[in-house]
Tab-separated table of C-alpha atoms in Angstrom:
chain	number	residue	atom	x	y	z
X	4	ASN	CA	3.842	4.732	-12.995
X	5	ALA	CA	2.227	4.045	-9.304
X	6	PRO	CA	1.592	7.036	-7.138
X	7	ASN	CA	4.836	6.218	-4.749
X	8	ALA	CA	7.179	6.097	-8.064
X	9	VAL	CA	5.876	9.448	-9.077
X	10	LEU	CA	6.474	10.962	-5.704
X	11	ALA	CA	10.170	9.105	-5.406
X	12	ALA	CA	11.126	10.828	-8.685
X	13	ALA	CA	10.159	14.131	-7.174
X	14	ALA	CA	11.959	13.594	-3.709
X	15	SER	CA	14.841	12.464	-5.858
X	16	LEU	CA	15.345	16.176	-7.278
X	17	LEU	CA	15.564	17.795	-3.906
X	18	GLY	CA	19.217	17.000	-2.953
X	19	PRO	CA	20.513	18.490	0.223
X	20	ARG	CA	22.444	21.395	-1.322
X	21	LEU	CA	18.837	23.238	-2.150
X	22	SER	CA	18.466	23.377	1.601
X	23	ASP	CA	21.842	24.283	2.590
X	24	GLY	CA	21.052	28.098	3.031
X	25	ALA	CA	17.714	27.386	4.991
X	26	ARG	CA	19.793	25.033	7.535
X	27	GLU	CA	22.842	27.646	7.885
X	28	ALA	CA	20.263	30.117	8.682
X	29	ALA	CA	18.264	27.901	11.114
X	30	ALA	CA	21.785	27.101	12.922
X	31	LEU	CA	22.619	30.693	13.073
X	32	MET	CA	19.254	31.702	14.627
X	33	ILE	CA	19.616	29.105	17.301
X	34	ASP	CA	23.121	30.394	18.128
X	35	VAL	CA	21.891	33.822	18.530
X	36	PHE	CA	18.517	33.317	20.349
X	37	SER	CA	20.287	30.600	22.520
X	38	ALA	CA	22.723	33.303	23.566
X	39	ALA	CA	20.161	35.803	24.035
X	40	GLY	CA	18.102	33.734	26.547
X	41	LEU	CA	15.000	33.662	24.525
X	42	ALA	CA	12.206	31.480	26.255
X	43	ALA	CA	9.246	31.768	24.078
X	44	ALA	CA	9.482	32.461	20.230
X	45	HIS	CA	6.564	34.321	20.280
X	46	ASP	CA	7.346	36.854	22.890
X	47	GLU	CA	6.302	40.300	21.826
X	48	ASP	CA	7.960	42.009	24.375
X	49	PHE	CA	11.372	40.401	23.816
X	50	ALA	CA	14.120	43.045	22.986
X	51	LEU	CA	15.873	42.447	19.849
X	52	SER	CA	18.759	44.251	20.847
X	53	ARG	CA	19.651	41.271	23.016
X	54	ALA	CA	20.201	39.452	19.569
X	55	PRO	CA	23.153	41.055	17.778
X	56	ILE	CA	24.825	39.667	14.760
X	57	ASP	CA	28.280	40.791	12.801
X	58	ASP	CA	28.058	41.971	9.037
X	59	ALA	CA	28.902	38.615	7.727
X	60	ALA	CA	25.997	36.779	9.216
X	61	ARG	CA	23.599	39.507	8.176
X	62	GLU	CA	25.052	39.124	4.648
X	63	ARG	CA	23.845	35.264	4.738
X	64	LEU	CA	20.532	36.370	5.827
X	65	LEU	CA	19.862	39.474	3.386
X	66	GLN	CA	20.034	40.313	-0.277
X	67	ALA	CA	20.391	43.390	-2.174
X	68	GLU	CA	16.960	42.780	-3.920
X	69	PRO	CA	13.530	41.731	-2.824
X	70	ASP	CA	12.957	38.032	-3.105
X	71	PRO	CA	9.367	37.234	-4.326
X	72	ARG	CA	9.166	33.857	-2.400
X	73	ALA	CA	10.267	35.794	0.511
X	74	GLU	CA	7.706	38.509	0.263
X	75	ALA	CA	5.183	36.151	-0.411
X	76	LEU	CA	5.696	34.188	2.666
X	77	LEU	CA	5.740	37.390	4.584
X	78	ALA	CA	2.514	38.679	3.334
X	79	ALA	CA	1.021	35.402	4.278
X	80	VAL	CA	2.459	35.458	7.729
X	81	ALA	CA	0.925	38.900	8.030
X	82	LEU	CA	-2.453	37.915	6.570
X	83	ARG	CA	-2.552	35.061	9.187
X	84	GLY	CA	-1.454	37.483	12.149
X	85	ALA	CA	1.100	35.086	13.331
X	86	ARG	CA	3.736	36.100	15.837
X	87	SER	CA	7.654	35.301	15.507
X	88	VAL	CA	10.397	36.459	17.493
X	89	PRO	CA	13.083	35.219	14.784
X	90	LEU	CA	10.861	36.777	11.948
X	91	ARG	CA	10.664	40.175	13.742
X	92	TRP	CA	14.469	40.034	14.289
X	93	LEU	CA	15.051	39.291	10.763
X	94	LEU	CA	12.995	42.141	9.443
X	95	ALA	CA	14.616	44.156	11.862
X	96	LEU	CA	17.786	43.861	10.399
X	97	GLY	CA	17.354	46.016	7.143
X	98	GLY	CA	17.515	45.093	3.638
X	99	HIS	CA	15.435	42.110	1.891
X	100	PRO	CA	15.541	38.941	3.789
X	101	ARG	CA	16.280	35.645	1.705
X	102	ALA	CA	13.777	33.230	1.072
X	103	ASP	CA	15.525	30.587	2.757
X	104	ALA	CA	15.775	32.907	6.010
X	105	VAL	CA	12.328	33.682	6.136
X	106	LEU	CA	11.692	29.808	6.030
X	107	ALA	CA	14.216	29.440	8.639
X	108	ALA	CA	12.641	31.978	10.885
X	109	LEU	CA	9.329	30.564	10.661
X	110	THR	CA	10.382	26.511	11.307
X	111	THR	CA	12.581	27.901	14.286
X	112	THR	CA	9.482	29.617	15.534
X	113	VAL	CA	7.586	26.422	15.717
X	114	ALA	CA	10.132	24.281	16.990
X	115	TRP	CA	11.952	26.465	19.526
X	116	GLY	CA	9.747	25.399	22.627
X	117	PRO	CA	10.327	21.838	22.194
X	118	LEU	CA	13.942	22.247	21.528
X	119	GLN	CA	14.013	24.194	25.007
X	120	ARG	CA	12.286	21.517	26.681
X	121	LYS	CA	14.705	18.963	24.778
X	122	ARG	CA	11.727	17.173	23.355
X	123	ILE	CA	13.950	17.519	20.047
X	124	SER	CA	17.479	17.829	19.215
X	125	ARG	CA	19.240	20.754	17.551
X	126	LEU	CA	19.901	18.827	14.451
X	127	THR	CA	16.029	18.185	14.228
X	128	VAL	CA	15.495	21.956	14.094
X	129	GLU	CA	18.346	22.398	11.653
X	130	SER	CA	16.738	19.887	9.601
X	131	LEU	CA	13.025	21.601	9.631
X	132	PRO	CA	13.271	23.806	6.656
X	133	ALA	CA	14.468	20.812	4.532
X	134	TRP	CA	11.205	18.704	5.657
X	135	MET	CA	9.111	21.648	4.905
X	136	ARG	CA	10.569	21.398	1.356
X	137	LEU	CA	10.264	18.042	1.000
X	138	ILE	CA	6.763	17.592	2.119
X	139	GLY	CA	5.326	20.421	0.089
X	140	THR	CA	7.045	19.004	-2.865
X	141	LEU	CA	5.712	15.441	-2.433
X	142	LEU	CA	2.181	16.909	-1.845
X	143	GLY	CA	2.463	19.433	-4.990
X	144	ALA	CA	4.004	16.103	-7.057
X	145	SER	CA	0.802	14.174	-6.286
X	146	VAL	CA	-1.551	16.411	-8.502
X	147	ASP	CA	-1.599	16.036	-12.034
X	148	ALA	CA	0.447	18.739	-13.932
X	149	ALA	CA	-2.193	20.506	-15.430
X	150	ARG	CA	-3.660	21.637	-11.740
X	151	HIS	CA	-0.403	23.690	-11.193
X	152	ARG	CA	-0.358	27.281	-12.324
X	153	ALA	CA	1.859	30.084	-11.511
X	154	ASP	CA	-0.682	31.937	-9.750
X	155	SER	CA	-2.630	29.112	-8.369
X	156	PHE	CA	-2.873	25.373	-7.076
X	157	CYS	CA	-5.811	23.351	-7.868
X	158	ASP	CA	-7.434	26.547	-8.746
X	159	LEU	CA	-6.996	28.001	-5.484
X	160	PRO	CA	-4.870	31.578	-5.626
X	161	ASN	CA	-1.514	31.560	-4.489
X	162	ASP	CA	-2.454	34.149	-1.733
X	163	GLU	CA	-4.961	31.835	-0.163
X	164	VAL	CA	-2.790	28.614	-0.315
X	165	LEU	CA	-0.233	30.419	1.750
X	166	GLY	CA	-2.362	32.781	3.771
X	167	VAL	CA	-5.602	31.081	4.498
X	168	ARG	CA	-5.804	27.358	4.344
X	169	SER	CA	-4.532	24.913	6.395
X	170	LEU	CA	-2.174	22.240	5.412
X	171	THR	CA	-4.966	19.754	6.070
X	172	GLU	CA	-7.366	21.563	3.853
X	173	LEU	CA	-4.541	21.668	0.994
X	174	ALA	CA	-3.840	18.072	1.030
X	175	ALA	CA	-7.796	17.127	0.805
X	176	LEU	CA	-8.191	19.710	-1.800
X	177	ALA	CA	-5.349	17.931	-3.675
X	178	LEU	CA	-6.550	14.301	-3.019
X	179	LEU	CA	-10.189	15.037	-3.685
X	180	GLY	CA	-9.751	17.801	-6.475
X	181	ARG	CA	-12.358	20.134	-4.807
X	182	ALA	CA	-12.670	22.019	-1.887
X	183	PRO	CA	-13.129	19.771	0.967
X	184	ALA	CA	-16.717	20.238	3.280
X	185	ALA	CA	-16.361	19.951	7.078
X	186	ASN	CA	-17.306	16.289	7.002
X	187	ASP	CA	-14.698	15.824	4.273
X	188	LEU	CA	-12.111	17.388	6.409
X	189	PHE	CA	-13.263	15.120	9.358
X	190	ALA	CA	-12.933	11.920	7.421
X	191	PHE	CA	-9.288	12.916	6.134
X	192	GLN	CA	-7.619	13.868	9.204
X	193	THR	CA	-9.083	10.625	11.026
X	194	LEU	CA	-7.357	8.874	8.316
X	195	THR	CA	-4.180	10.497	8.125
X	196	GLY	CA	-3.921	10.159	11.750
X	197	LEU	CA	-4.496	6.152	11.468
X	198	LEU	CA	-2.093	5.881	8.677
X	199	LEU	CA	0.868	7.827	10.242
X	200	THR	CA	2.642	4.268	11.073
X	201	ASN	CA	2.272	0.771	11.869
X	202	GLY	CA	5.311	0.916	14.141
X	203	PRO	CA	8.901	0.940	13.397
X	204	GLY	CA	8.779	-2.510	12.387
X	205	ALA	CA	6.467	-1.709	9.156
X	206	ILE	CA	8.060	-2.195	5.656
X	207	SER	CA	7.905	1.521	4.698
X	208	ALA	CA	9.441	2.383	8.072
X	209	GLN	CA	12.258	0.088	7.196
X	210	GLY	CA	13.010	1.527	4.021
X	211	ALA	CA	13.018	4.907	5.195
X	212	LYS	CA	15.595	3.890	8.197
X	213	GLY	CA	17.637	1.694	5.790
X	214	ALA	CA	18.488	4.862	3.719
X	215	VAL	CA	19.478	6.649	6.740
X	216	SER	CA	21.534	3.847	8.304
X	217	ALA	CA	23.288	3.599	4.627
X	218	ASP	CA	24.321	6.873	4.915
X	219	GLY	CA	25.608	6.736	8.218
X	220	PRO	CA	23.538	8.518	10.949
X	221	GLU	CA	26.866	8.546	13.436
X	222	THR	CA	27.687	11.273	10.832
X	223	PRO	CA	24.472	13.148	10.714
X	224	ALA	CA	25.893	15.765	7.813
X	225	ARG	CA	26.000	12.662	5.533
X	226	VAL	CA	22.413	11.548	5.666
X	227	GLN	CA	20.459	13.033	2.661
X	228	LEU	CA	16.792	13.385	3.980
X	229	ASN	CA	15.366	13.359	0.070
X	230	LYS	CA	16.926	9.987	-0.330
X	231	ALA	CA	15.329	8.525	3.138
X	232	MET	CA	12.025	9.466	1.545
X	233	VAL	CA	12.693	7.700	-1.398
X	234	GLY	CA	13.412	4.718	0.807
X	235	PHE	CA	9.971	4.849	2.398
X	236	LEU	CA	8.395	5.492	-1.040
X	237	SER	CA	10.081	2.558	-2.549
X	238	HIS	CA	8.943	0.194	0.044
X	239	THR	CA	5.611	1.185	-0.301
X	240	GLY	CA	3.424	-0.862	-2.992
X	241	TYR	CA	0.147	-2.719	-3.971
X	242	ALA	CA	0.449	-4.929	-0.875
X	243	HIS	CA	1.860	-2.214	1.782
X	244	GLY	CA	-0.476	0.736	1.168
X	245	GLY	CA	-1.984	-0.095	-2.284
X	246	ASN	CA	-4.512	-2.658	-0.793
X	247	GLY	CA	-6.846	0.421	-0.482
X	248	PHE	CA	-6.516	0.772	-4.210
X	249	GLU	CA	-7.896	-2.739	-4.766
X	250	GLY	CA	-10.464	-2.143	-2.441
X	251	VAL	CA	-11.755	0.631	-4.652
X	252	ALA	CA	-11.853	-1.587	-7.641
X	253	PHE	CA	-13.627	-4.173	-5.419
X	254	LEU	CA	-16.221	-1.978	-4.411
X	255	LEU	CA	-17.260	-0.803	-7.721
X	256	GLU	CA	-17.452	-4.348	-8.888
X	257	ARG	CA	-19.854	-5.088	-6.195
X	258	PHE	CA	-22.041	-2.260	-6.716
X	259	ALA	CA	-22.103	-1.832	-10.313
X	260	GLY	CA	-25.608	-1.493	-11.745
X	261	GLN	CA	-26.939	-0.746	-8.110
X	262	ALA	CA	-29.298	2.241	-7.873
X	263	LEU	CA	-27.107	4.209	-5.483
X	264	SER	CA	-27.368	8.092	-5.219
X	265	ASP	CA	-26.174	9.013	-1.998
X	266	PRO	CA	-23.867	6.694	-0.284
X	267	GLY	CA	-24.217	8.388	3.262
X	268	ASP	CA	-28.105	7.751	3.185
X	269	ALA	CA	-28.672	4.945	5.401
X	270	GLY	CA	-32.291	4.566	3.843
X	271	HIS	CA	-30.725	3.579	0.391
X	272	GLY	CA	-32.827	0.622	0.031
X	273	LEU	CA	-30.154	-1.909	-1.186
X	274	ASP	CA	-30.133	-5.425	0.648
X	275	LEU	CA	-26.550	-5.520	1.781
X	276	ASP	CA	-26.877	-8.887	3.269
X	277	ALA	CA	-27.989	-10.373	0.149
X	278	MET	CA	-25.244	-8.803	-1.918
X	279	ALA	CA	-22.710	-10.158	0.511
X	280	ARG	CA	-24.053	-13.367	1.047
X	281	ASP	CA	-24.422	-13.950	-2.879
X	282	PHE	CA	-20.707	-12.779	-3.280
X	283	ALA	CA	-19.604	-15.050	-0.784
X	284	ARG	CA	-21.177	-18.202	-2.394
X	285	GLU	CA	-19.642	-17.077	-5.570
X	286	TYR	CA	-16.274	-16.630	-3.849
X	287	GLY	CA	-16.341	-19.772	-2.136
X	288	ALA	CA	-17.016	-21.743	-5.206
X	289	GLN	CA	-14.082	-19.960	-6.943
X	290	LYS	CA	-11.855	-20.833	-4.183
X	291	ALA	CA	-12.633	-24.295	-4.075
X	292	ALA	CA	-12.199	-24.587	-7.663
X	293	SER	CA	-8.682	-22.925	-7.627
X	294	LYS	CA	-7.827	-25.595	-4.713
X	295	GLU	CA	-8.871	-28.346	-7.005
X	296	SER	CA	-6.962	-27.036	-10.043
X	297	GLY	CA	-4.053	-25.903	-8.273
X	298	GLY	CA	-4.401	-22.498	-9.828
X	299	PRO	CA	-3.905	-19.046	-8.333
X	300	GLY	CA	-6.501	-18.060	-5.767
X	301	TYR	CA	-8.145	-14.311	-5.511
X	302	THR	CA	-7.795	-12.378	-2.231
X	303	ILE	CA	-10.511	-10.311	-1.141
X	304	PRO	CA	-8.932	-7.011	-0.500
X	305	CYS	CA	-9.076	-5.139	2.905
X	306	ILE	CA	-10.146	-8.160	4.897
X	307	ASN	CA	-7.850	-9.918	7.347
X	308	HIS	CA	-4.542	-8.802	8.812
X	309	PRO	CA	-1.308	-10.540	9.849
X	310	VAL	CA	-1.832	-9.359	13.466
X	311	PHE	CA	-5.648	-9.129	14.000
X	312	LYS	CA	-6.409	-12.880	13.510
X	313	ASP	CA	-7.232	-16.250	15.073
X	314	LYS	CA	-10.032	-15.220	17.355
X	315	PRO	CA	-13.593	-15.806	16.302
X	316	GLU	CA	-14.368	-12.573	15.456
X	317	ASN	CA	-11.443	-10.457	14.765
X	318	ILE	CA	-11.360	-6.727	14.876
X	319	ASP	CA	-8.661	-4.170	13.444
X	320	PRO	CA	-8.787	-1.690	16.588
X	321	ARG	CA	-7.996	1.023	13.934
X	322	GLU	CA	-11.373	0.416	11.732
X	323	ALA	CA	-13.130	0.091	15.079
X	324	PHE	CA	-12.078	3.547	16.025
X	325	VAL	CA	-13.218	5.046	13.185
X	326	ARG	CA	-16.133	3.524	12.822
X	327	GLN	CA	-17.183	4.445	16.288
X	328	ARG	CA	-16.091	7.877	15.771
X	329	ILE	CA	-18.359	8.269	12.658
X	330	GLU	CA	-21.067	7.037	14.084
X	331	ALA	CA	-21.160	9.094	17.145
X	332	ARG	CA	-21.247	11.929	14.467
X	333	GLY	CA	-24.421	10.414	13.296
X	334	GLU	CA	-23.099	9.692	9.871
X	335	TYR	CA	-23.056	6.590	7.563
X	336	ASN	CA	-21.357	4.802	4.821
X	337	ILE	CA	-22.903	2.156	2.721
X	338	PHE	CA	-19.525	0.888	1.590
X	339	HIS	CA	-18.157	0.389	5.007
X	340	ASP	CA	-21.336	-1.081	5.862
X	341	TYR	CA	-21.066	-3.422	3.072
X	342	TYR	CA	-17.724	-4.742	4.095
X	343	ARG	CA	-18.678	-5.476	7.743
X	344	ARG	CA	-21.453	-7.386	6.611
X	345	LEU	CA	-19.235	-9.483	3.676
X	346	VAL	CA	-16.888	-10.742	6.608
X	347	GLN	CA	-19.937	-12.046	8.405
X	348	ALA	CA	-21.185	-13.815	5.241
X	349	LEU	CA	-17.902	-15.396	4.347
X	350	PHE	CA	-18.059	-17.046	7.752
X	351	ASP	CA	-21.727	-18.041	7.572
X	352	GLU	CA	-21.294	-19.518	4.039
X	353	GLY	CA	-18.409	-21.665	5.583
X	354	VAL	CA	-15.609	-19.818	3.366
X	355	THR	CA	-13.617	-18.570	6.054
X	356	ARG	CA	-13.043	-20.445	9.446
X	357	ASN	CA	-13.681	-17.449	11.798
X	358	VAL	CA	-15.032	-13.728	11.120
X	359	PHE	CA	-12.230	-11.846	9.461
X	360	CYS	CA	-11.299	-8.325	10.383
X	361	VAL	CA	-12.326	-5.259	8.223
X	362	ASN	CA	-8.960	-3.812	8.206
X	363	VAL	CA	-7.211	-0.146	7.778
X	364	ASP	CA	-7.240	-0.346	4.122
X	365	ALA	CA	-11.032	-0.770	4.098
X	366	LEU	CA	-11.149	2.670	5.505
X	367	ILE	CA	-8.965	4.157	2.631
X	368	ALA	CA	-11.571	2.508	0.246
X	369	THR	CA	-14.773	3.280	1.732
X	370	LEU	CA	-14.086	6.794	2.885
X	371	LEU	CA	-12.542	7.596	-0.499
X	372	LEU	CA	-15.535	6.106	-2.353
X	373	LYS	CA	-17.895	7.778	-0.299
X	374	LEU	CA	-16.538	11.285	-0.983
X	375	MET	CA	-15.939	10.391	-4.809
X	376	TRP	CA	-19.085	8.607	-5.479
X	377	GLN	CA	-21.071	11.215	-6.825
X	378	PRO	CA	-18.794	13.195	-9.326
X	379	LEU	CA	-17.640	9.561	-10.362
X	380	ALA	CA	-21.446	8.468	-10.966
X	381	ALA	CA	-21.821	11.807	-12.794
X	382	GLY	CA	-18.612	11.284	-14.975
X	383	ARG	CA	-16.802	14.129	-13.754
X	384	ILE	CA	-13.950	11.776	-12.655
X	385	ARG	CA	-12.619	8.538	-14.009
X	386	ARG	CA	-12.478	5.355	-12.172
X	387	ALA	CA	-8.600	5.227	-12.620
X	388	GLU	CA	-8.392	8.733	-10.541
X	389	LEU	CA	-10.400	7.635	-8.025
X	390	GLU	CA	-8.296	4.048	-7.374
X	391	THR	CA	-5.085	6.259	-7.795
X	392	ALA	CA	-6.527	8.439	-4.947
X	393	ALA	CA	-6.865	5.720	-2.569
X	394	PHE	CA	-3.144	4.767	-2.648
X	395	THR	CA	-2.096	8.125	-2.450
X	396	ALA	CA	-4.229	8.417	0.952
X	397	PHE	CA	-2.110	6.184	2.346
X	398	LEU	CA	0.992	7.973	1.308
X	399	TYR	CA	0.048	11.203	2.514
X	400	GLY	CA	-0.204	9.725	5.783
X	401	ARG	CA	2.784	7.419	6.124
X	402	MET	CA	5.146	10.401	4.807
X	403	ILE	CA	4.526	12.118	7.928
X	404	GLY	CA	5.109	8.976	10.006
X	405	CYS	CA	8.134	7.891	8.061
X	406	ALA	CA	9.537	11.392	8.298
X	407	ALA	CA	9.297	10.977	11.916
X	408	GLU	CA	10.992	7.615	11.703
X	409	ILE	CA	13.556	9.063	9.560
X	410	ASP	CA	14.527	12.042	12.190
X	411	ASP	CA	14.555	9.474	14.878
X	412	HIS	CA	17.014	7.516	13.129
X	413	LEU	CA	19.029	10.379	12.276
X	414	ASN	CA	19.590	11.600	16.076
X	415	ARG	CA	19.395	7.826	17.414
X	416	GLY	CA	20.442	5.231	14.847
X	417	ARG	CA	23.780	3.630	14.239
X	418	ASN	CA	25.405	2.839	10.653
X	419	MET	CA	24.045	0.156	8.727
X	420	ASP	CA	21.567	-0.928	11.769
X	421	THR	CA	17.935	-0.262	11.335
X	422	ARG	CA	16.976	-1.911	14.717
X	423	THR	CA	14.937	0.147	17.004
X	424	PRO	CA	15.191	-1.430	20.429
X	425	GLN	CA	11.436	-2.184	22.132
X	426	SER	CA	12.089	-0.365	25.351
X	427	GLN	CA	12.769	2.885	23.107
X	428	VAL	CA	9.413	2.758	21.311
X	429	ARG	CA	7.380	5.234	23.016
X	430	PHE	CA	5.569	8.042	20.586
X	431	VAL	CA	6.165	9.364	17.470
X	432	ALA	CA	6.294	13.138	17.367
């Protein structure tokens, strides 16, 4: 299965009832702390006596025996030194908190400020526990089952997963299969930010919003968030998201047999202009032969774009942004350099009518190949694993962006209508 199909299967298992307890706990906390006049969810001076609840509400939050998941979350919060009025209030109730209640306390803490400023809706805050469960599950499902153990994730102990590492570090670990260095995290963060969204008209966003609209956002309780994520995942593929996957394979073919030890070394000694020119001539001959015979042509992955075209020299602004940031850090990537020389060579050899852009999919391919070139060359990972990682990197970024699209359509959308008025397109939160 392709990575998106694997994640869709995992999302399908997370029906809305699995998050009912946490959703109800979040709704209760919103009621309690709104009535109590809580201004800041991190206020250590807030008097808990201002937020009383009755016995029936208490029973929904507590249980007779300790909950191992709740205990693990509480230990992690203590280790991180986090402050939370909802969590402090929950612990002061006595008894043993349910894991759903602890999760709701944490998500309500994070969302309280934006909720008070009316940047997000109550519905969004009540949905946050379900989103935490969904995003965590999708991240885990992207990793081979052999790397999941009862006490660790990708060889990282659970205590460190919960209490020390950032989500960015965990996602990079899942993708790379090793602890990321500082440069790795920079590349991963930048890539994820770029891949969040192409805007509400992107195919992946249409799939997500179509699923919301089919359930009926005018009655939000009917909308199944996990199904909406399946809609996003089913609307990604080898043309939308997987082109970076194909780009890795393309680069491996171009650099096969080359003596390259470090793709980050600008003094690599390879003649990239000659490599690009030779392939451009070969590709031009193949293209002409295909046109003559009427056979199918081959499209070079990661160059050209349906929007960034028709200029003498075309630039994908996302690619340019990352390239400039990398250069400002004094870093180098031979694979990215090759792609930029290739689009020029294709024009110089008369294969293209103008200089095509190097698109954002090339960033996925070139950044990942640089990160994983040495373990690949040493035989520690297989080629198929590297190609799968390229597609997965796209899904990591887009799952965050599509979660925002789903929440937006849940709050603002209409039944059986996926449109977003251009006047309302402002930002992704």
